[in-house]
Amino acid sequence: MKFLDEAKVYIKSGDGGKGCVSFRREKFIPLGGPDGGNGGAGGSVIAECVSGLNTLIDYRYQQHFKAKRGEQGMGSSCYGKSSPDLIMQLPVGTQIFEEDKETLIADLTKVGQKVVLAQGGRGGLGNEYFKTSTNRSPRESTPGEEGVEKWLWLRLKLMSDAGLLGMPNAGKSTFLAAVSRAKPKIADYPFTTLNPQLGVVYIDKKEFVLADIPGLIEGAHEGVGLGLKFLGHVERAGILLHLIDGTQDDVAGAYKTIRKELKAYSAELAKKPELVALNKCDALTPEEIKEKSAALKKASKKKIWPISAVTGDGVKEVLREMMKVIEKMRKEEKHAD
């Protein structure tokens, strides 16, 4: 299924019910006092974070969500019934923005998390409410409050333990296909991957989720190429695997370009743990691997992992190192919770 990461929806909370004007009229009590009840509250629109969902596909086909209005108040001091809230179930990792797509309302990161998106209108007041010692027959009531209506943007970011970074054609899709059962599109031209792909990686009887993010180019943080849309997806990855195409001439320059885009987009993203791998080593001589690894090490100040996603050379060692970091992060998260 094509990954759907964005949807625009219209929401409206329920109006409050009207208050009632009524007087008690019974045999032998011809001049009974006011007994008009208050109206009920309208239903609120609430977003709930649930497990078992991984796309926003449902919100493409149903875009309007309206909660019901509260019941009107009635005579004999009967209050109107409040309407139930309308619950929008959303997957973990969904962000909710105002219509401008910039103002963040909520970030759903944990199952069970709930956020009120539109508060239901309060019920109107019946004439019984306005009874005083000096005004014993009020004919006054109030209508219920109107509900809140607005358009919102839902944006789902991939929830992955690790993310693949690199220039277009760095071999990210090949790597993901080699280490998981994911079947991303693979071809020898830039921007083969147009949508983020997820794969579950198994190593030493353990597993983690790896996301293949479309290739980044210079200016991506300003929206150039596939730009901002996909830089956002790696924000939630715990560790980044930075793949460098070993067959290109300037491997250090390619590394610096991606790091520059990460820092320009988000300082937090740039601080994430990172492994640097020199890919496509099956097409290089031992001398070239040594030379390009040295250039990369100088540029990144990190250990360089020479690998080949095609032949599998060096891949397991990188996965084991990633698993170590991910397990450490999982323990820290569990301890924090």
Coordinates of C-alpha atoms in Angstrom, one line a residue:
M1 CA 0.0 0.0 0.0
K2 CA 1.2 3.5 -0.8
F3 CA 2.1 5.3 2.4
L4 CA -0.4 8.1 3.0
D5 CA 1.1 10.6 5.4
E6 CA -1.2 13.6 5.2
A7 CA -4.9 14.3 5.2
K8 CA -7.0 17.5 5.5
V9 CA -10.2 17.1 7.6
Y10 CA -13.1 19.3 8.7
I11 CA -14.3 19.0 12.2
K12 CA -17.3 20.6 14.1
S13 CA -18.2 20.1 17.7
G14 CA -21.9 20.0 18.6
D15 CA -24.0 23.0 19.4
G16 CA -25.4 23.3 22.9
G17 CA -29.2 22.6 23.3
K18 CA -31.6 25.5 23.9
G19 CA -32.8 26.4 27.3
C20 CA -36.6 26.0 27.8
V21 CA -39.2 28.6 28.9
S22 CA -41.9 26.7 30.9
F23 CA -44.2 27.2 33.9
R24 CA -45.6 24.7 36.2
R25 CA -49.3 24.2 35.4
E26 CA -51.2 21.6 37.5
K27 CA -54.6 21.3 39.0
F28 CA -55.0 23.6 42.0
I29 CA -51.7 25.3 41.2
P30 CA -52.7 27.8 38.5
L31 CA -49.8 30.1 39.1
G32 CA -46.9 27.7 39.4
G33 CA -43.3 29.0 39.1
P34 CA -40.9 28.6 36.2
D35 CA -39.7 25.0 35.5
G36 CA -37.9 25.3 32.2
G37 CA -34.7 23.1 32.2
N38 CA -31.3 23.8 30.7
G39 CA -30.2 22.4 27.4
G40 CA -27.5 19.7 27.1
A41 CA -23.9 20.2 26.0
G42 CA -22.9 19.4 22.5
G43 CA -20.4 16.7 21.8
S44 CA -16.7 17.5 21.6
V45 CA -14.4 16.3 18.8
I46 CA -11.5 14.3 20.4
A47 CA -8.4 12.8 18.8
E48 CA -7.3 9.5 20.4
C49 CA -4.0 7.7 19.7
V50 CA -4.6 4.0 19.2
S51 CA -2.5 1.0 18.2
G52 CA -3.1 -1.1 15.1
L53 CA -3.2 1.8 12.7
N54 CA -0.3 2.8 10.5
T55 CA -1.7 5.1 7.8
L56 CA -4.2 7.9 7.5
I57 CA -6.0 6.3 4.6
D58 CA -9.4 6.4 6.4
Y59 CA -9.2 10.2 6.5
R60 CA -8.9 10.5 2.8
Y61 CA -12.3 9.0 2.1
Q62 CA -14.1 10.6 5.1
Q63 CA -13.1 14.2 5.6
H64 CA -16.0 15.6 7.6
F65 CA -16.5 14.9 11.3
K66 CA -19.4 16.5 13.1
A67 CA -20.4 15.8 16.7
K68 CA -24.1 15.9 17.6
R69 CA -25.8 18.9 19.3
G70 CA -27.1 18.7 22.8
E71 CA -30.8 18.1 23.5
Q72 CA -33.1 21.0 24.3
G73 CA -34.3 21.6 27.9
M74 CA -37.9 20.8 28.7
G75 CA -40.6 21.7 31.1
S76 CA -41.0 20.1 34.5
S77 CA -37.3 21.0 35.2
C78 CA -36.1 18.4 32.7
Y79 CA -32.6 19.1 31.5
G80 CA -31.5 18.2 28.0
K81 CA -29.2 15.3 27.5
S82 CA -25.6 16.1 26.6
S83 CA -24.4 14.5 23.3
P84 CA -21.5 12.0 23.3
D85 CA -18.1 13.0 22.1
L86 CA -16.9 12.2 18.6
I87 CA -13.7 10.2 18.8
M88 CA -11.2 10.3 15.9
Q89 CA -8.9 7.3 16.2
L90 CA -5.4 8.1 14.9
P91 CA -2.2 6.1 14.6
V92 CA 0.9 6.7 16.8
G93 CA 3.1 9.3 15.3
T94 CA 0.3 11.6 14.0
Q95 CA 0.7 15.3 14.3
I96 CA -2.3 17.7 14.1
F97 CA -1.9 21.1 12.7
E98 CA -4.1 24.1 12.2
E99 CA -5.2 24.9 8.6
D100 CA -2.0 27.0 8.1
K101 CA -0.1 23.6 8.3
E102 CA 2.4 25.3 10.7
T103 CA 0.6 25.7 14.0
L104 CA 1.0 22.4 15.9
I105 CA -2.0 21.5 18.0
A106 CA -1.0 18.0 19.2
D107 CA 1.6 15.4 18.7
L108 CA 0.3 11.9 19.4
T109 CA 3.2 9.8 20.5
K110 CA 1.7 7.3 23.0
V111 CA -1.3 4.9 22.8
G112 CA -4.2 6.2 24.8
Q113 CA -3.2 9.8 24.5
K114 CA -6.3 12.0 24.0
V115 CA -6.6 15.6 22.8
V116 CA -9.7 17.8 22.6
L117 CA -9.7 19.4 19.1
A118 CA -13.0 21.2 19.4
Q119 CA -15.0 21.7 22.6
G120 CA -18.7 21.1 22.5
G121 CA -21.0 24.1 23.0
R122 CA -22.5 24.6 26.5
G123 CA -26.2 24.1 26.9
G124 CA -28.5 27.1 27.1
L125 CA -30.2 28.1 30.3
G126 CA -33.9 27.5 31.0
N127 CA -36.1 30.1 32.7
E128 CA -35.9 28.2 36.0
Y129 CA -32.3 29.4 36.2
F130 CA -33.4 33.1 36.1
K131 CA -35.9 32.8 39.0
T132 CA -35.1 35.2 41.8
S133 CA -37.0 36.6 44.8
T134 CA -37.9 39.6 42.9
N135 CA -38.5 38.0 39.5
R136 CA -40.7 35.0 40.1
S137 CA -42.0 34.5 36.6
P138 CA -39.0 35.0 34.3
R139 CA -39.6 34.4 30.6
E140 CA -36.0 34.5 29.8
S141 CA -33.8 31.6 28.4
T142 CA -30.6 31.4 26.4
P143 CA -29.8 29.4 23.3
G144 CA -27.0 26.9 23.5
E145 CA -23.4 27.9 22.6
E146 CA -22.4 27.2 19.0
G147 CA -19.9 24.5 18.4
V148 CA -16.4 25.1 17.1
E149 CA -15.7 24.3 13.4
K150 CA -12.4 24.3 11.6
W151 CA -10.2 22.6 9.1
L152 CA -7.2 20.7 10.3
W153 CA -4.2 18.9 8.8
L154 CA -3.2 15.4 10.0
R155 CA 0.4 14.4 9.3
L156 CA 1.8 11.0 10.1
K157 CA 5.5 10.6 10.5
L158 CA 7.1 7.2 10.2
M159 CA 7.7 5.6 13.6
S160 CA 10.9 3.7 13.1
D161 CA 13.8 2.7 15.3
A162 CA 16.3 3.6 12.6
G163 CA 16.4 5.7 9.4
L164 CA 18.5 5.5 6.3
L165 CA 20.1 8.7 5.1
G166 CA 22.0 9.5 1.9
M167 CA 22.2 11.2 -1.4
P168 CA 19.9 9.9 -4.2
N169 CA 21.3 6.5 -5.5
A170 CA 23.3 5.8 -2.4
G171 CA 21.9 2.3 -2.3
K172 CA 19.3 2.8 0.5
S173 CA 16.5 0.8 -1.1
T174 CA 18.9 -2.0 -2.0
F175 CA 20.1 -2.1 1.6
L176 CA 16.5 -2.2 3.0
A177 CA 15.6 -5.0 0.6
A178 CA 18.7 -6.9 1.6
V179 CA 18.1 -6.7 5.4
S180 CA 14.3 -7.0 5.5
R181 CA 11.3 -8.3 3.7
A182 CA 10.4 -4.9 2.4
K183 CA 10.3 -4.6 -1.4
P184 CA 11.1 -1.0 -2.3
K185 CA 11.5 0.0 -5.9
I186 CA 15.1 -0.2 -7.0
A187 CA 16.7 1.2 -10.1
D188 CA 19.9 2.9 -11.1
Y189 CA 18.7 6.5 -11.3
P190 CA 18.0 9.2 -8.6
F191 CA 14.8 9.5 -6.7
T192 CA 13.7 5.9 -7.2
T193 CA 12.1 6.1 -3.8
L194 CA 9.3 8.6 -3.8
N195 CA 7.6 7.4 -0.7
P196 CA 9.1 6.3 2.7
Q197 CA 9.4 2.5 3.0
L198 CA 9.4 0.5 6.2
G199 CA 11.1 -2.8 6.8
V200 CA 11.5 -5.0 9.9
V201 CA 15.1 -6.1 10.3
Y202 CA 16.0 -9.3 12.1
I203 CA 19.4 -9.8 13.6
D204 CA 20.6 -12.3 16.2
K205 CA 16.9 -13.1 17.1
K206 CA 16.1 -9.5 17.7
E207 CA 14.3 -7.0 15.5
F208 CA 13.9 -3.3 14.8
V209 CA 12.1 -1.1 12.3
L210 CA 14.2 0.6 9.6
A211 CA 12.9 3.4 7.3
D212 CA 14.2 4.1 3.9
I213 CA 13.9 7.8 3.4
P214 CA 14.0 9.3 -0.2
G215 CA 17.4 10.7 -1.1
L216 CA 18.3 14.2 0.0
I217 CA 20.0 16.8 -2.1
E218 CA 21.5 20.2 -1.3
G219 CA 18.7 22.7 -0.4
A220 CA 16.4 19.9 0.9
H221 CA 15.7 21.9 4.1
E222 CA 14.2 24.6 1.9
G223 CA 12.0 22.1 0.1
V224 CA 14.3 21.5 -2.9
G225 CA 13.9 18.1 -4.5
L226 CA 11.8 15.9 -2.2
G227 CA 12.8 18.3 0.6
L228 CA 10.9 19.1 3.7
K229 CA 8.3 16.4 3.3
F230 CA 10.8 13.6 3.9
L231 CA 13.2 15.3 6.2
G232 CA 10.4 15.2 8.7
H233 CA 10.1 11.5 8.6
V234 CA 13.6 10.8 10.1
E235 CA 12.8 13.0 13.1
R236 CA 11.4 10.1 14.9
A237 CA 14.1 7.6 14.1
G238 CA 16.3 6.7 17.0
I239 CA 19.5 6.2 15.1
L240 CA 20.5 7.2 11.6
L241 CA 22.5 5.0 9.1
H242 CA 24.2 7.3 6.7
L243 CA 25.0 5.5 3.5
I244 CA 27.6 7.0 1.1
D245 CA 27.9 5.8 -2.5
G246 CA 31.5 4.6 -2.7
T247 CA 31.6 4.8 -6.5
Q248 CA 31.4 8.6 -6.5
D249 CA 34.5 10.7 -6.5
D250 CA 33.8 13.1 -3.6
V251 CA 32.5 10.9 -0.7
A252 CA 33.5 13.5 1.9
G253 CA 31.5 16.2 0.0
A254 CA 28.4 13.9 -0.2
Y255 CA 28.6 13.3 3.6
K256 CA 29.0 17.1 4.3
T257 CA 26.0 18.0 2.1
I258 CA 23.6 15.7 4.0
R259 CA 24.9 16.8 7.4
K260 CA 24.4 20.4 6.4
E261 CA 20.8 19.8 5.4
L262 CA 20.1 17.9 8.7
K263 CA 21.5 20.8 10.8
A264 CA 19.6 23.4 8.8
Y265 CA 16.4 21.5 9.2
S266 CA 16.7 20.6 12.9
A267 CA 19.4 20.8 15.5
E268 CA 17.8 17.9 17.4
L269 CA 17.9 15.8 14.3
A270 CA 21.5 16.5 13.7
K271 CA 22.3 15.3 17.2
K272 CA 20.9 11.8 16.7
P273 CA 23.3 8.8 16.9
E274 CA 24.7 8.2 13.4
L275 CA 26.6 5.3 11.8
V276 CA 28.5 6.1 8.5
A277 CA 28.8 3.3 6.0
L278 CA 30.7 3.3 2.7
N279 CA 28.4 1.4 0.4
K280 CA 29.0 -0.3 -2.9
C281 CA 32.4 -1.6 -1.9
D282 CA 31.9 -4.6 -4.2
A283 CA 32.7 -2.2 -7.1
L284 CA 35.8 -0.8 -5.5
T285 CA 39.4 -2.0 -5.2
P286 CA 40.9 -2.5 -1.7
E287 CA 43.0 0.6 -2.3
E288 CA 40.0 2.7 -3.2
I289 CA 38.1 1.4 -0.1
K290 CA 41.0 2.4 2.1
E291 CA 41.4 5.8 0.5
K292 CA 37.7 6.7 0.6
S293 CA 37.2 5.4 4.1
A294 CA 40.0 7.6 5.3
A295 CA 38.5 10.6 3.5
L296 CA 35.1 9.9 5.1
K297 CA 36.6 9.4 8.6
K298 CA 38.3 12.8 8.3
A299 CA 35.1 14.5 7.3
S300 CA 32.8 12.7 9.8
K301 CA 35.1 12.1 12.8
K302 CA 33.4 8.7 13.1
K303 CA 34.2 5.1 12.4
I304 CA 33.6 4.1 8.8
W305 CA 31.8 0.8 8.0
P306 CA 32.8 -0.5 4.5
I307 CA 29.8 -2.5 3.2
S308 CA 28.1 -3.9 0.1
A309 CA 24.3 -4.1 0.2
V310 CA 24.4 -6.2 -2.9
T311 CA 26.9 -8.9 -1.7
G312 CA 26.1 -8.5 2.0
D313 CA 29.7 -7.8 3.0
G314 CA 29.9 -5.9 6.3
V315 CA 26.1 -5.6 6.6
K316 CA 25.6 -7.8 9.6
E317 CA 28.3 -6.0 11.6
V318 CA 26.5 -2.7 10.9
L319 CA 23.1 -4.1 11.9
R320 CA 24.5 -5.5 15.2
E321 CA 26.0 -2.1 16.0
M322 CA 22.6 -0.4 15.3
M323 CA 20.8 -3.0 17.4
K324 CA 23.1 -2.1 20.4
V325 CA 22.2 1.5 20.2
I326 CA 18.5 0.8 19.7
E327 CA 18.4 -1.5 22.7
K328 CA 20.1 1.1 24.9
M329 CA 17.6 3.7 23.8
R330 CA 14.6 1.4 24.4
K331 CA 15.9 0.7 28.0
E332 CA 16.2 4.5 28.6
E333 CA 12.7 5.1 27.3
K334 CA 11.3 2.3 29.4
H335 CA 13.0 3.7 32.5
A336 CA 11.7 7.2 31.7
D337 CA 8.1 5.9 31.4

